[in-house]
Coordinates of C-alpha atoms in Angstrom, one line a residue:
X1 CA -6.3 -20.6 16.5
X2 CA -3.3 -20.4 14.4
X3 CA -2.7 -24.3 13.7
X4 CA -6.1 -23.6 12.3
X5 CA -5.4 -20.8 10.2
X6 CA -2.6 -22.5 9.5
X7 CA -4.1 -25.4 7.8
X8 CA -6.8 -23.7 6.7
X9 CA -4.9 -21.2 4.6
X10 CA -2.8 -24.2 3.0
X11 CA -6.1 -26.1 2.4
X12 CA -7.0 -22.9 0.5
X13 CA -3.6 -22.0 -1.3
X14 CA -3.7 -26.0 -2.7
X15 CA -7.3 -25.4 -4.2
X16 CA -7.0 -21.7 -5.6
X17 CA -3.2 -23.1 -7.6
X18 CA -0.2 -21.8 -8.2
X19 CA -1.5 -18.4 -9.5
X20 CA -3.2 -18.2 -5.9
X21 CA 0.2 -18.7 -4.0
X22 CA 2.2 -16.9 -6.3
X23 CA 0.0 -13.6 -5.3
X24 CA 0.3 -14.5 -2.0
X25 CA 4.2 -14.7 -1.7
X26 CA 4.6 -11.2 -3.6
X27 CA 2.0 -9.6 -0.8
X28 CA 3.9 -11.4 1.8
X29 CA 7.2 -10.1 0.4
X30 CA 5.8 -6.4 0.0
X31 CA 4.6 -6.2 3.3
X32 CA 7.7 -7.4 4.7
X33 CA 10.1 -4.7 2.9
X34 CA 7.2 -2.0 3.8
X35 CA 8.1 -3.5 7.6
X36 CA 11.9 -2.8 6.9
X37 CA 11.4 0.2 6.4
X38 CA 8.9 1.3 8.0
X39 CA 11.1 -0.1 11.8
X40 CA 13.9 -0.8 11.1
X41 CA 15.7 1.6 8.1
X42 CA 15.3 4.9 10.4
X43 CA 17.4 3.3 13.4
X44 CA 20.0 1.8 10.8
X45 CA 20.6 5.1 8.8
X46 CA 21.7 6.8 12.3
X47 CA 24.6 4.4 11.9
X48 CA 25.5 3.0 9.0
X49 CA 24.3 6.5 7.0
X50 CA 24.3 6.1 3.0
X51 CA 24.9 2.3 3.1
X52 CA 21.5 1.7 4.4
X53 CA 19.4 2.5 0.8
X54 CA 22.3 -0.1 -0.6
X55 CA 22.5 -2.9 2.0
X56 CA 18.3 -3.1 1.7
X57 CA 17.9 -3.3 -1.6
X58 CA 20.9 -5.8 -1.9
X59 CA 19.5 -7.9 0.7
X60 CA 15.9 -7.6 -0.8
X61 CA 17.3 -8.8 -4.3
X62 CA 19.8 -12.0 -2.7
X63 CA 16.5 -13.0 -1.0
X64 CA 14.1 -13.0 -4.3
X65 CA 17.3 -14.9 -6.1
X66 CA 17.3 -17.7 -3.6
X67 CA 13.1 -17.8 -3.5
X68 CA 13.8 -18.2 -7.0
X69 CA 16.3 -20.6 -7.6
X70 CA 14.9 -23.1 -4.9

């Protein structure tokens, strides 16, 4: 089932355009920082304590560079 979601959803993104997978990637990327820190901020600031906030948002902002650069 997920080979065909797979190709179904590229089948889709290549029809809808750019615009289409442009929205997609900044969803993607929302839900994946709302994961962060949602799981796994709380058992990071027990340890590394006012670094956390920083190292996130650095790490956030290296990986939208590189998406855009490529």
């Amino acid at each position: 089932m997920g080979a065909i979601a797979t190709i179904a959803g590229f089948a889709l993104a290549d029809a809808l355009g750019p615009e289409f997978r442009a929205g997609a990637s900044g969803f993607a990327a929302g839900a994946l920082l709302v994961m962060l820190v949602d799981s796994m901020v709380p058992d990071t600031q027990s340890k590394a304590k006012e670094l956390t906030g920083l190292a996130t948002v650095l790490g956030f902002a290296l990986a939208a560079g590189l998406s855009l650069g490529a």
